[in-house]
Tab-separated table of C-alpha atoms in Angstrom:
chain	number	residue	atom	x	y	z
A	1222	MET	CA	0.000	0.000	0.000
A	1223	GLN	CA	2.822	2.365	0.885
A	1224	LYS	CA	4.521	1.752	-2.475
A	1225	ILE	CA	1.294	2.640	-4.298
A	1226	VAL	CA	0.972	5.930	-2.424
A	1227	ALA	CA	4.645	6.771	-3.009
A	1228	SER	CA	4.392	5.941	-6.712
A	1229	PHE	CA	1.356	8.225	-6.989
A	1230	LEU	CA	2.798	11.162	-5.020
A	1231	ARG	CA	6.064	11.434	-6.938
A	1232	PRO	CA	4.467	12.290	-10.323
A	1233	MET	CA	1.900	14.526	-8.612
A	1234	ARG	CA	4.691	16.428	-6.901
A	1235	PHE	CA	6.307	17.007	-10.306
A	1236	VAL	CA	2.991	18.164	-11.824
A	1237	VAL	CA	2.344	20.609	-8.980
A	1238	LEU	CA	5.908	21.945	-9.202
A	1239	ALA	CA	5.688	22.355	-12.996
A	1240	PHE	CA	2.310	24.096	-12.729
A	1241	THR	CA	3.619	26.473	-10.055
A	1242	CYS	CA	6.701	27.351	-12.094
A	1243	ALA	CA	4.612	27.919	-15.224
A	1244	LEU	CA	2.196	30.122	-13.283
A	1245	LEU	CA	5.026	32.219	-11.851
A	1246	LEU	CA	6.670	32.562	-15.250
A	1247	LEU	CA	3.480	33.592	-17.022
A	1248	SER	CA	2.327	35.990	-14.313
A	1249	ASN	CA	5.665	37.826	-14.381
A	1250	ALA	CA	6.283	37.706	-18.126
A	1251	LEU	CA	2.899	38.869	-19.419
A	1252	PRO	CA	1.651	42.379	-18.706
A	1253	ALA	CA	-1.782	43.036	-17.293
A	1254	ALA	CA	-4.442	42.843	-19.982
A	1255	ALA	CA	-6.280	46.154	-19.962
A	1256	ILE	CA	-7.886	45.823	-23.373
A	1257	ASP	CA	-11.111	47.772	-22.937
A	1258	SER	CA	-9.880	50.270	-20.401
A	1259	TYR	CA	-10.131	54.019	-20.801
A	1260	LYS	CA	-7.126	55.467	-22.584
A	1261	SER	CA	-6.522	58.840	-20.996
A	1262	ASN	CA	-5.015	61.732	-22.848
A	1263	PRO	CA	-1.710	62.736	-21.223
A	1264	GLN	CA	-2.592	66.399	-21.725
A	1265	GLU	CA	-5.855	66.152	-19.708
A	1266	ALA	CA	-4.377	66.737	-16.282
A	1267	THR	CA	-1.044	68.249	-17.221
A	1268	ASP	CA	-2.291	71.822	-17.473
A	1269	GLN	CA	-3.987	71.673	-14.095
A	1270	LEU	CA	-0.953	70.087	-12.459
A	1271	LEU	CA	1.383	72.665	-13.944
A	1272	GLU	CA	-0.771	75.475	-12.595
A	1273	THR	CA	-0.841	73.863	-9.150
A	1274	GLN	CA	2.935	73.371	-9.274
A	1275	ARG	CA	3.436	77.015	-10.268
A	1276	ARG	CA	1.310	78.171	-7.327
A	1277	THR	CA	3.167	75.822	-4.982
A	1278	ASP	CA	6.542	77.166	-6.072
A	1279	GLU	CA	5.246	80.706	-5.753
A	1280	SER	CA	3.914	80.068	-2.223
A	1281	ALA	CA	7.101	78.306	-1.148
A	1282	SER	CA	9.292	81.226	-2.174
A	1283	LYS	CA	7.254	83.738	-0.145
A	1284	PRO	CA	6.737	83.985	3.610
A	1285	PRO	CA	3.693	82.138	5.002
A	1286	LEU	CA	0.315	83.561	4.024
A	1287	GLY	CA	-1.682	85.508	6.547
A	1288	LEU	CA	-5.228	84.673	7.592
A	1289	GLU	CA	-6.857	87.189	5.276
A	1290	GLU	CA	-4.901	86.018	2.207
A	1291	THR	CA	-5.658	82.368	3.000
A	1292	GLN	CA	-9.371	83.093	3.399
A	1293	LYS	CA	-9.384	85.069	0.151
A	1294	ARG	CA	-7.762	82.205	-1.801
A	1295	THR	CA	-10.114	79.556	-0.392
A	1296	SER	CA	-13.340	81.577	-0.513
A	1297	GLY	CA	-14.366	80.129	-3.881
A	1298	GLY	CA	-14.826	76.635	-2.467
A	1299	GLY	CA	-11.183	75.675	-2.780
A	1300	LEU	CA	-9.531	72.888	-0.839
A	1301	ASN	CA	-6.555	74.953	0.226
A	1302	GLU	CA	-4.803	78.165	-0.750
A	1303	VAL	CA	-2.494	76.497	-3.292
A	1304	GLN	CA	-4.639	73.812	-4.902
A	1305	GLY	CA	-7.801	75.873	-5.126
A	1306	ALA	CA	-10.847	74.026	-6.415
A	1307	ALA	CA	-8.866	71.495	-8.468
A	1308	ASP	CA	-10.574	68.072	-8.418
A	1309	VAL	CA	-12.952	69.183	-5.676
A	1310	GLU	CA	-15.777	67.263	-7.387
A	1311	LYS	CA	-13.809	64.017	-7.033
A	1312	MET	CA	-13.386	64.320	-3.264
A	1313	ASN	CA	-15.809	62.791	-0.790
A	1314	ARG	CA	-17.557	65.374	1.363
A	1315	PRO	CA	-20.724	65.240	3.477
A	1316	GLU	CA	-22.631	66.939	0.661
A	1317	ASN	CA	-21.933	64.158	-1.850
A	1318	SER	CA	-21.759	61.208	0.574
A	1319	GLN	CA	-25.342	61.012	1.854
A	1320	GLN	CA	-25.848	57.458	0.560
A	1321	ALA	CA	-22.570	56.128	1.991
A	1322	THR	CA	-22.634	53.592	4.809
A	1323	SER	CA	-20.567	54.210	7.916
A	1324	VAL	CA	-17.876	51.864	9.154
A	1325	GLU	CA	-20.075	50.868	12.091
A	1326	GLU	CA	-22.903	49.898	9.729
A	1327	GLU	CA	-20.553	47.868	7.523
A	1328	VAL	CA	-19.114	45.994	10.525
A	1329	SER	CA	-22.581	45.396	11.932
A	1330	ASN	CA	-23.831	44.048	8.601
A	1331	PHE	CA	-20.776	41.824	8.269
A	1332	LEU	CA	-21.211	40.421	11.762
A	1333	LYS	CA	-24.878	39.769	11.104
A	1334	LYS	CA	-24.004	37.838	7.979
A	1335	VAL	CA	-21.295	35.836	9.755
A	1336	THR	CA	-23.447	34.951	12.753
A	1337	GLY	CA	-26.584	34.394	10.688
A	1338	ASN	CA	-28.639	37.011	12.565
A	1339	GLN	CA	-30.180	38.746	9.602
């Protein structure tokens, strides 16, 4: 009986080893397949980033802004005095997160699912 098990395990060990090596080789050699993904234009964000970088360099070369200047620069709904309102629509705020679930709700729902107390 022991010889039968040993004669079966040796080829299986080779098959598992060969499969693992092939998987490692293919996963490292082939790039991720992003066939139908959105191809962004490199110029889309460059202008905005250059403007933000210019303002950052300008602010870094001057002494720190006072309260009035900071309030003036952020009065238009900006995030901070350098970035302004850049990408403000992409950020999560209470105004655009009304349908979001809190961490406590997510944990509670998860625990209910795990324990079966739905």
